[in-house]
CSV table of C-alpha atoms in Angstrom, one decimal:
chain,number,residue,atom,x,y,z
N,1,MET,CA,28.7,131.1,118.2
N,2,LEU,CA,27.8,129.3,114.3
N,3,LYS,CA,26.5,132.5,113.6
N,4,LYS,CA,29.9,134.2,112.4
N,5,TYR,CA,29.0,131.1,109.4
N,6,SER,CA,25.6,131.6,108.8
N,7,ALA,CA,26.4,132.7,105.1
N,8,PHE,CA,28.3,129.4,104.4
N,9,ASN,CA,26.1,127.8,106.3
N,10,LEU,CA,23.1,128.3,103.8
N,11,GLY,CA,24.7,127.5,100.7
N,12,PHE,CA,26.2,124.2,102.1
N,13,PHE,CA,23.1,122.5,104.0
N,14,PHE,CA,21.4,123.7,100.7
N,15,LEU,CA,24.1,122.1,98.7
N,16,MET,CA,23.8,119.2,101.0
N,17,LEU,CA,19.9,118.7,100.6
N,18,VAL,CA,20.6,118.2,96.4
N,19,HIS,CA,23.3,115.9,97.2
N,20,LEU,CA,20.4,113.9,98.9
N,21,LEU,CA,18.0,114.1,96.3
N,22,SER,CA,20.3,112.8,93.9
N,23,VAL,CA,21.4,109.9,95.4
N,24,THR,CA,17.3,109.3,96.4
N,25,GLU,CA,16.9,107.0,93.3
N,26,SER,CA,13.0,107.7,92.8
N,27,LEU,CA,12.9,111.2,93.6
N,28,ALA,CA,16.2,111.8,91.5
N,29,PHE,CA,14.8,109.9,88.7
N,30,LYS,CA,11.5,112.0,88.5
N,31,LEU,CA,13.1,115.3,89.3
N,32,ASP,CA,16.0,114.0,86.2
N,33,ILE,CA,18.6,115.0,89.0
N,34,GLU,CA,20.9,111.9,89.0
N,35,ASP,CA,23.6,113.0,87.0
N,36,LEU,CA,23.7,116.1,89.5
N,37,ARG,CA,25.6,114.2,92.2
N,38,TRP,CA,28.8,114.5,89.9
N,39,MET,CA,29.2,117.8,90.7
N,40,THR,CA,27.7,118.1,94.3
N,41,LYS,CA,29.4,115.2,95.9
N,42,PRO,CA,33.2,117.1,95.2
N,43,LEU,CA,31.8,120.4,95.6
N,44,ILE,CA,31.0,119.2,99.2
N,45,VAL,CA,34.0,118.6,100.8
N,46,LEU,CA,35.7,121.5,98.7
N,47,SER,CA,33.3,123.9,100.0
N,48,LEU,CA,34.6,122.8,103.6
N,49,LEU,CA,38.5,123.0,102.0
N,50,GLY,CA,37.6,126.0,100.8
N,51,LEU,CA,36.1,127.6,104.5
N,52,LEU,CA,39.0,126.2,106.2
N,53,VAL,CA,41.8,127.8,104.2
N,54,TYR,CA,39.7,131.5,104.3
N,55,ARG,CA,39.0,131.0,108.3
N,56,SER,CA,42.4,129.9,109.2
N,57,LYS,CA,44.9,130.6,106.1
N,58,LEU,CA,46.3,127.3,106.7
N,59,ARG,CA,48.1,128.6,110.4
N,60,GLY,CA,48.6,125.7,112.6
N,61,ARG,CA,50.0,122.4,112.3
N,62,PHE,CA,46.4,121.1,113.8
N,63,ILE,CA,44.8,123.2,111.0
N,64,LYS,CA,47.1,121.8,108.1
N,65,ARG,CA,46.5,117.9,108.9
N,66,ILE,CA,42.7,118.3,108.8
N,67,GLY,CA,42.9,120.2,105.3
N,68,LEU,CA,45.6,117.2,104.3
N,69,GLY,CA,42.8,114.8,105.7
N,70,LEU,CA,39.8,116.9,103.8
N,71,LEU,CA,41.9,116.6,100.7
N,72,PHE,CA,42.0,112.9,100.8
N,73,GLY,CA,38.7,113.0,102.1
N,74,LEU,CA,38.0,114.9,98.3
N,75,PHE,CA,40.1,112.3,96.6
N,76,GLY,CA,38.1,109.7,97.9
N,77,ASP,CA,34.8,110.8,96.5
N,78,VAL,CA,35.8,111.5,93.0
N,79,PHE,CA,37.3,107.4,93.3
N,80,LEU,CA,34.0,106.3,95.0
N,81,LEU,CA,31.6,108.3,92.4
N,82,LEU,CA,33.3,105.8,89.9
N,83,PRO,CA,32.6,102.0,89.0
N,84,GLY,CA,34.6,98.5,90.1
N,85,GLU,CA,36.7,97.5,92.9
N,86,VAL,CA,39.8,99.2,91.8
N,87,PHE,CA,38.4,102.5,92.5
N,88,PHE,CA,36.7,101.3,95.6
N,89,LEU,CA,40.0,100.4,96.7
N,90,ALA,CA,41.3,103.4,95.4
N,91,GLY,CA,38.6,105.3,97.5
N,92,LEU,CA,39.4,103.1,100.8
N,93,GLY,CA,42.8,104.2,99.9
N,94,SER,CA,42.3,108.0,100.3
N,95,PHE,CA,39.4,107.8,103.1
N,96,LEU,CA,42.4,106.0,105.0
N,97,ILE,CA,45.4,108.6,104.6
N,98,GLY,CA,42.9,111.0,105.8
N,99,HIS,CA,42.2,109.4,109.0
N,100,VAL,CA,45.7,109.3,109.6
N,101,PHE,CA,45.8,113.3,109.2
N,102,TYR,CA,43.2,113.7,111.4
N,103,ILE,CA,44.4,111.3,114.0
N,104,MET,CA,48.1,113.0,113.7
N,105,ALA,CA,45.8,116.7,114.1
N,106,PHE,CA,44.1,115.1,117.5
N,107,MET,CA,47.4,113.6,118.6
N,108,LEU,CA,48.8,117.4,118.8
N,109,ASP,CA,46.3,117.9,121.5
N,110,PHE,CA,46.0,115.0,123.5
N,111,ARG,CA,49.9,115.8,123.8
N,112,ASN,CA,49.0,119.2,125.3
N,113,THR,CA,50.9,119.2,128.4
N,114,GLU,CA,50.1,122.7,129.3
N,115,VAL,CA,46.4,120.9,131.5
N,116,THR,CA,46.7,117.5,132.9
N,117,SER,CA,43.3,115.5,133.4
N,118,SER,CA,42.3,112.6,135.6
N,119,ALA,CA,39.6,112.0,133.1
N,120,THR,CA,42.3,110.6,130.1
N,121,SER,CA,43.0,107.3,131.4
N,122,VAL,CA,40.0,106.6,131.8
N,123,LEU,CA,38.5,107.8,128.7
N,124,ALA,CA,41.4,106.6,127.0
N,125,GLY,CA,40.1,102.9,128.1
N,126,GLY,CA,36.6,103.4,127.7
N,127,GLY,CA,37.4,104.0,124.2
N,128,VAL,CA,39.6,101.4,123.5
N,129,LEU,CA,37.1,99.1,125.1
N,130,PHE,CA,34.3,100.7,122.7
N,131,PHE,CA,35.5,101.2,119.6
N,132,GLY,CA,37.8,98.0,119.7
N,133,SER,CA,34.5,95.9,120.8
N,134,TYR,CA,32.1,97.3,118.1
N,135,GLY,CA,35.3,96.8,115.3
N,136,ALA,CA,36.1,93.5,116.3
N,137,TRP,CA,32.2,92.5,116.0
N,138,PHE,CA,31.2,94.6,112.6
N,139,MET,CA,34.8,93.3,111.2
N,140,LYS,CA,33.2,89.4,112.7
N,141,TRP,CA,30.3,90.3,111.0
N,142,LEU,CA,31.7,91.2,108.0
N,143,PHE,CA,34.2,88.6,107.4
N,144,PRO,CA,32.0,85.7,105.3
N,145,SER,CA,31.2,88.7,102.4
N,146,LEU,CA,35.0,90.2,102.3
N,147,GLY,CA,36.6,87.6,100.1
N,148,SER,CA,40.4,89.1,99.2
N,149,LEU,CA,39.2,92.1,101.0
N,150,TRP,CA,39.5,91.5,104.3
N,151,PRO,CA,43.0,92.8,105.2
N,152,ALA,CA,42.3,95.9,103.5
N,153,VAL,CA,39.2,96.7,105.8
N,154,LEU,CA,40.6,95.2,108.8
N,155,VAL,CA,43.2,98.2,108.4
N,156,TYR,CA,40.2,100.7,107.9
N,157,ILE,CA,38.1,99.4,110.6
N,158,LEU,CA,41.7,99.6,112.9
N,159,VAL,CA,42.4,103.5,112.0
N,160,ILE,CA,38.7,104.5,112.1
N,161,ALA,CA,38.6,102.9,115.5
N,162,ALA,CA,41.7,104.9,116.5
N,163,MET,CA,40.4,108.4,115.1
N,164,GLY,CA,37.4,108.0,117.6
N,165,VAL,CA,39.6,107.3,120.4
N,166,MET,CA,41.6,110.3,119.2
N,167,ALA,CA,38.8,112.4,119.4
N,168,LEU,CA,38.4,111.3,122.8
N,169,LEU,CA,41.6,112.3,124.5
N,170,ARG,CA,40.7,116.0,123.4
N,171,TRP,CA,39.1,115.8,126.4
N,172,GLU,CA,39.6,119.0,128.6
N,173,LYS,CA,42.8,119.6,126.3
N,174,VAL,CA,40.6,121.8,124.2
N,175,ASN,CA,37.1,123.6,124.5
N,176,GLY,CA,34.1,122.2,124.9
N,177,SER,CA,31.9,123.3,121.7
N,178,SER,CA,35.2,122.3,119.5
N,179,PHE,CA,35.6,118.5,121.4
N,180,LEU,CA,31.8,117.7,121.4
N,181,MET,CA,31.7,118.5,117.6
N,182,ILE,CA,35.0,116.4,116.4
N,183,THR,CA,34.1,113.7,118.2
N,184,ALA,CA,30.4,113.9,116.9
N,185,GLY,CA,32.0,114.3,113.5
N,186,ALA,CA,34.2,111.3,114.2
N,187,ILE,CA,31.0,108.7,115.5
N,188,LEU,CA,29.2,110.4,112.3
N,189,PHE,CA,32.3,108.9,109.7
N,190,ILE,CA,32.3,105.4,111.6
N,191,ALA,CA,28.7,105.1,111.0
N,192,SER,CA,29.3,106.5,107.3
N,193,ASP,CA,31.9,104.3,106.5
N,194,SER,CA,29.8,100.9,108.7
N,195,ILE,CA,26.2,102.3,106.7
N,196,LEU,CA,29.1,101.9,103.8
N,197,ALA,CA,30.5,98.6,104.1
N,198,ALA,CA,27.1,96.5,105.3
N,199,ASN,CA,25.6,97.5,102.2
N,200,ARG,CA,28.2,97.1,99.3
N,201,PHE,CA,29.1,93.8,101.4
N,202,LYS,CA,26.6,92.1,103.5
N,203,ILE,CA,22.7,93.4,103.1
N,204,GLU,CA,20.7,95.6,100.6
N,205,ILE,CA,20.1,98.3,103.4
N,206,PRO,CA,17.0,100.9,101.6
N,207,TYR,CA,18.3,104.3,100.9
N,208,ALA,CA,21.8,103.2,101.7
N,209,SER,CA,22.8,106.4,99.9
N,210,VAL,CA,21.1,108.6,101.6
N,211,TYR,CA,22.3,107.6,105.2
N,212,ILE,CA,26.1,107.2,103.8
N,213,MET,CA,26.1,110.7,102.3
N,214,ALA,CA,24.1,112.4,105.2
N,215,THR,CA,26.7,110.8,107.8
N,216,TYR,CA,29.5,111.7,106.5
N,217,ILE,CA,28.5,115.1,105.3
N,218,LEU,CA,27.5,115.9,108.6
N,219,ALA,CA,30.8,114.4,110.2
N,220,GLN,CA,33.4,116.2,107.5
N,221,TYR,CA,31.1,119.6,107.9
N,222,LEU,CA,31.6,118.8,112.3
N,223,ILE,CA,35.3,117.8,112.3
N,224,THR,CA,36.1,121.4,110.0
N,225,ILE,CA,34.3,124.1,112.4
N,226,GLY,CA,35.2,122.2,115.4
N,227,SER,CA,38.9,123.2,114.4
N,228,LEU,CA,38.5,126.1,113.1
N,229,GLU,CA,36.6,126.9,116.4
N,230,ARG,CA,39.4,125.1,118.5
N,231,LYS,CA,41.2,126.6,121.1
N,232,ARG,CA,44.1,124.7,123.1
N,233,LYS,CA,43.7,124.9,126.9
N,234,LYS,CA,46.7,126.6,128.7
N,235,ARG,CA,47.9,126.2,132.2
N,236,PHE,CA,46.8,128.9,133.9
N,237,THR,CA,43.6,127.5,133.0
N,238,GLU,CA,44.7,124.8,136.2
N,239,ASN,CA,46.6,127.4,138.1
N,240,ARG,CA,43.4,129.8,138.4
N,241,ARG,CA,41.2,127.0,138.9
N,242,GLN,CA,43.5,125.5,142.4
N,243,ARG,CA,43.4,129.1,143.0
N,244,LEU,CA,40.3,129.3,143.3
N,245,SER,CA,39.9,126.1,144.9
N,246,GLU,CA,42.1,127.2,147.9
N,247,GLN,CA,40.3,130.8,148.2
N,248,SER,CA,36.9,128.8,148.5
N,249,VAL,CA,38.7,127.0,151.4
N,250,GLU,CA,39.5,129.7,153.1
N,251,ASP,CA,36.4,131.8,153.1
N,252,LEU,CA,35.0,128.6,154.8
């Protein structure tokens, strides 16, 4: 499946490597590539957005919403490159809007009535419990250090937890590869934002920038490729499964 993206992958992961080197302070200083991050960081999402447009021609509501999510991710990347609380909040807001577009895209699959799954309610409950518990614990842990920013951070945590839940609820509504890639991407996005918030507000994490960007880049990559590989399941799949089951019973 990924062979069709082999040329893109070669350039993309080279770009990722250069960017990670540029945010690794000790290596970046020795190699004199600290300023490269101003170019490589925006290029990461720009390249994914270009791939999405080239491969999909932006056909369909799902792809359009993913494209808008990437676009606001690009805005967030640029804002977070700039120093100061104002730009941090602008970046937070941009990513928040991007997550909302991802949620709106995933909801299109969740609402796919062509197939029904008994696992959906289980996943919904489990997803809300898992992401909700994590979000509540993380907010409680961060709260003493947030000051006046706590409402903005709370809203952000709620939205990104909802994104994780909605990614899970695509189960059996789409093909397996798309489900796995987008769900993994959503989890990596949550991990990236968690490291960023912990490092900014609570504790100093060695090589935090490397961990934040590595998880973030992989998250956006998986969401993009998972979207391009998406195939919604149709009702005939369920009917065929039922016919095969009835046939098996008759053969006994």
